Amino acid sequence: MINNNIDGDNMPIHERRQHFRIEDYVYFNYRVMEPGEMCSDRAVVDELLGKNGQRYLEASHYFQNIDYELAELTQAIALKDPALAHYLNLLNTKIDYLSRQMLMTNTIQMRKVNISLGGMAFKTSELIREKTNLKMVIYTKPKMIPIILEATVVYSQFKADNNYRTAVAFNGLTEEQEQILSQHILLGQVKSRSD
């Protein structure tokens, strides 16, 4: 389902975003950054990823390098035998998917979110104060590429069953992060239209 803001008409007008928003299920994790906390950026990222996540990140970079080489070779094969090139691409996609699923096991939970280029909203078990800074890792589709970014809490409201709806704004996304998130959101829009 596509939304134009974090929480439809229930969200104050001054907090509405001008980005396309989608309801989605995403693998992600976050860490609250306490004011004045002395902790290296690397240590926070390592904590967010965990050992499995670090292995997954290494494997993702490795796969990405192999994909560049495979693309060149497949293009050369496609000139002579398009059917073989298509078969090899499908095989590569299948292996890629299986290996990513195996690596994601026990790494992180998938959770329902409302996401855009501006930020996202999700359930938390605790109230997080407005303007609290977070460090986040989000695994993006289609290749589950993890991006590590900073965000600021816009609001955290009690809903029910000791759950809060927490909305965050992403801070200073790089061009590459924007591109990866845009692709993720576009895929979500396409999927929601076909459902």
mmCIF file of C-alpha atoms in Angstrom, residues 88-182:
data_model
loop_
_atom_site.group_PDB
_atom_site.id
_atom_site.type_symbol
_atom_site.label_atom_id
_atom_site.label_comp_id
_atom_site.label_asym_id
_atom_site.label_seq_id
_atom_site.Cartn_x
_atom_site.Cartn_y
_atom_site.Cartn_z
ATOM 1 C CA LEU A 88 23.075 -18.218 -16.552
ATOM 2 C CA ASN A 89 21.451 -15.024 -15.211
ATOM 3 C CA LEU A 90 18.567 -17.026 -13.736
ATOM 4 C CA LEU A 91 20.983 -19.500 -12.173
ATOM 5 C CA ASN A 92 23.036 -16.672 -10.685
ATOM 6 C CA THR A 93 19.883 -15.035 -9.274
ATOM 7 C CA LYS A 94 18.806 -18.305 -7.701
ATOM 8 C CA ILE A 95 22.192 -18.930 -6.070
ATOM 9 C CA ASP A 96 22.334 -15.299 -4.950
ATOM 10 C CA TYR A 97 18.896 -15.519 -3.328
ATOM 11 C CA LEU A 98 19.631 -18.789 -1.536
ATOM 12 C CA SER A 99 22.978 -17.623 -0.188
ATOM 13 C CA ARG A 100 21.489 -14.353 1.077
ATOM 14 C CA GLN A 101 18.639 -16.197 2.814
ATOM 15 C CA MET A 102 21.127 -18.529 4.498
ATOM 16 C CA LEU A 103 23.290 -15.626 5.618
ATOM 17 C CA MET A 104 20.281 -13.664 6.928
ATOM 18 C CA THR A 105 19.178 -16.527 9.196
ATOM 19 C CA ASN A 106 19.346 -15.395 12.831
ATOM 20 C CA THR A 107 20.978 -12.125 11.779
ATOM 21 C CA ILE A 108 18.030 -9.820 12.265
ATOM 22 C CA GLN A 109 14.215 -9.891 12.350
ATOM 23 C CA MET A 110 11.966 -8.678 9.570
ATOM 24 C CA ARG A 111 9.524 -6.013 10.761
ATOM 25 C CA LYS A 112 6.659 -4.041 9.265
ATOM 26 C CA VAL A 113 7.516 -0.418 8.482
ATOM 27 C CA ASN A 114 6.238 2.597 6.600
ATOM 28 C CA ILE A 115 9.250 3.893 4.674
ATOM 29 C CA SER A 116 10.235 6.703 2.315
ATOM 30 C CA LEU A 117 13.428 8.522 1.360
ATOM 31 C CA GLY A 118 12.698 10.943 4.210
ATOM 32 C CA GLY A 119 12.381 8.393 7.001
ATOM 33 C CA MET A 120 10.323 5.551 8.356
ATOM 34 C CA ALA A 121 7.841 4.575 11.055
ATOM 35 C CA PHE A 122 7.849 1.289 12.955
ATOM 36 C CA LYS A 123 6.796 -0.348 16.234
ATOM 37 C CA THR A 124 9.046 -0.176 19.268
ATOM 38 C CA SER A 125 8.561 -1.761 22.664
ATOM 39 C CA GLU A 126 9.788 1.396 24.387
ATOM 40 C CA LEU A 127 9.072 5.110 24.184
ATOM 41 C CA ILE A 128 11.938 6.937 22.483
ATOM 42 C CA ARG A 129 12.157 10.666 23.169
ATOM 43 C CA GLU A 130 11.670 13.128 20.312
ATOM 44 C CA LYS A 131 14.942 14.374 18.763
ATOM 45 C CA THR A 132 16.810 11.274 19.991
ATOM 46 C CA ASN A 133 19.558 10.273 17.551
ATOM 47 C CA LEU A 134 19.661 6.704 16.261
ATOM 48 C CA LYS A 135 22.153 4.701 14.246
ATOM 49 C CA MET A 136 20.385 2.247 11.925
ATOM 50 C CA VAL A 137 21.133 -0.616 9.573
ATOM 51 C CA ILE A 138 18.496 -1.337 6.913
ATOM 52 C CA TYR A 139 18.738 -4.273 4.509
ATOM 53 C CA THR A 140 17.321 -3.110 1.158
ATOM 54 C CA LYS A 141 15.712 -5.027 -1.694
ATOM 55 C CA PRO A 142 16.246 -6.607 -4.145
ATOM 56 C CA LYS A 143 19.716 -7.790 -3.070
ATOM 57 C CA MET A 144 19.371 -7.114 0.675
ATOM 58 C CA ILE A 145 22.181 -4.567 0.554
ATOM 59 C CA PRO A 146 22.687 -3.187 4.077
ATOM 60 C CA ILE A 147 22.914 0.578 4.436
ATOM 61 C CA ILE A 148 24.049 2.176 7.666
ATOM 62 C CA LEU A 149 22.612 5.598 8.391
ATOM 63 C CA GLU A 150 21.726 8.084 11.085
ATOM 64 C CA ALA A 151 18.205 9.141 11.978
ATOM 65 C CA THR A 152 16.386 11.432 14.410
ATOM 66 C CA VAL A 153 13.154 10.524 16.193
ATOM 67 C CA VAL A 154 10.242 12.692 15.038
ATOM 68 C CA TYR A 155 7.720 11.166 17.448
ATOM 69 C CA SER A 156 7.038 8.060 19.518
ATOM 70 C CA GLN A 157 3.383 7.493 20.428
ATOM 71 C CA PHE A 158 1.817 4.792 22.610
ATOM 72 C CA LYS A 159 -0.521 2.572 20.579
ATOM 73 C CA ALA A 160 -1.548 -0.626 22.401
ATOM 74 C CA ASP A 161 -0.159 -3.752 24.061
ATOM 75 C CA ASN A 162 2.889 -1.847 25.333
ATOM 76 C CA ASN A 163 3.865 -0.877 21.776
ATOM 77 C CA TYR A 164 4.801 2.533 20.435
ATOM 78 C CA ARG A 165 4.667 3.826 16.876
ATOM 79 C CA THR A 166 7.986 5.553 16.394
ATOM 80 C CA ALA A 167 8.779 7.710 13.369
ATOM 81 C CA VAL A 168 12.282 8.773 12.404
ATOM 82 C CA ALA A 169 13.732 11.149 9.833
ATOM 83 C CA PHE A 170 16.872 10.011 8.010
ATOM 84 C CA ASN A 171 19.828 12.378 8.349
ATOM 85 C CA GLY A 172 22.271 13.217 5.566
ATOM 86 C CA LEU A 173 21.792 10.282 3.217
ATOM 87 C CA THR A 174 24.591 9.917 0.703
ATOM 88 C CA GLU A 175 23.774 9.831 -2.992
ATOM 89 C CA GLU A 176 24.454 6.086 -3.013
ATOM 90 C CA GLN A 177 22.169 5.487 -0.016
ATOM 91 C CA GLU A 178 19.400 7.540 -1.669
ATOM 92 C CA GLN A 179 19.769 5.517 -4.845
ATOM 93 C CA ILE A 180 19.594 2.177 -2.983
ATOM 94 C CA LEU A 181 16.574 3.296 -0.918
ATOM 95 C CA SER A 182 14.824 4.691 -4.011
#
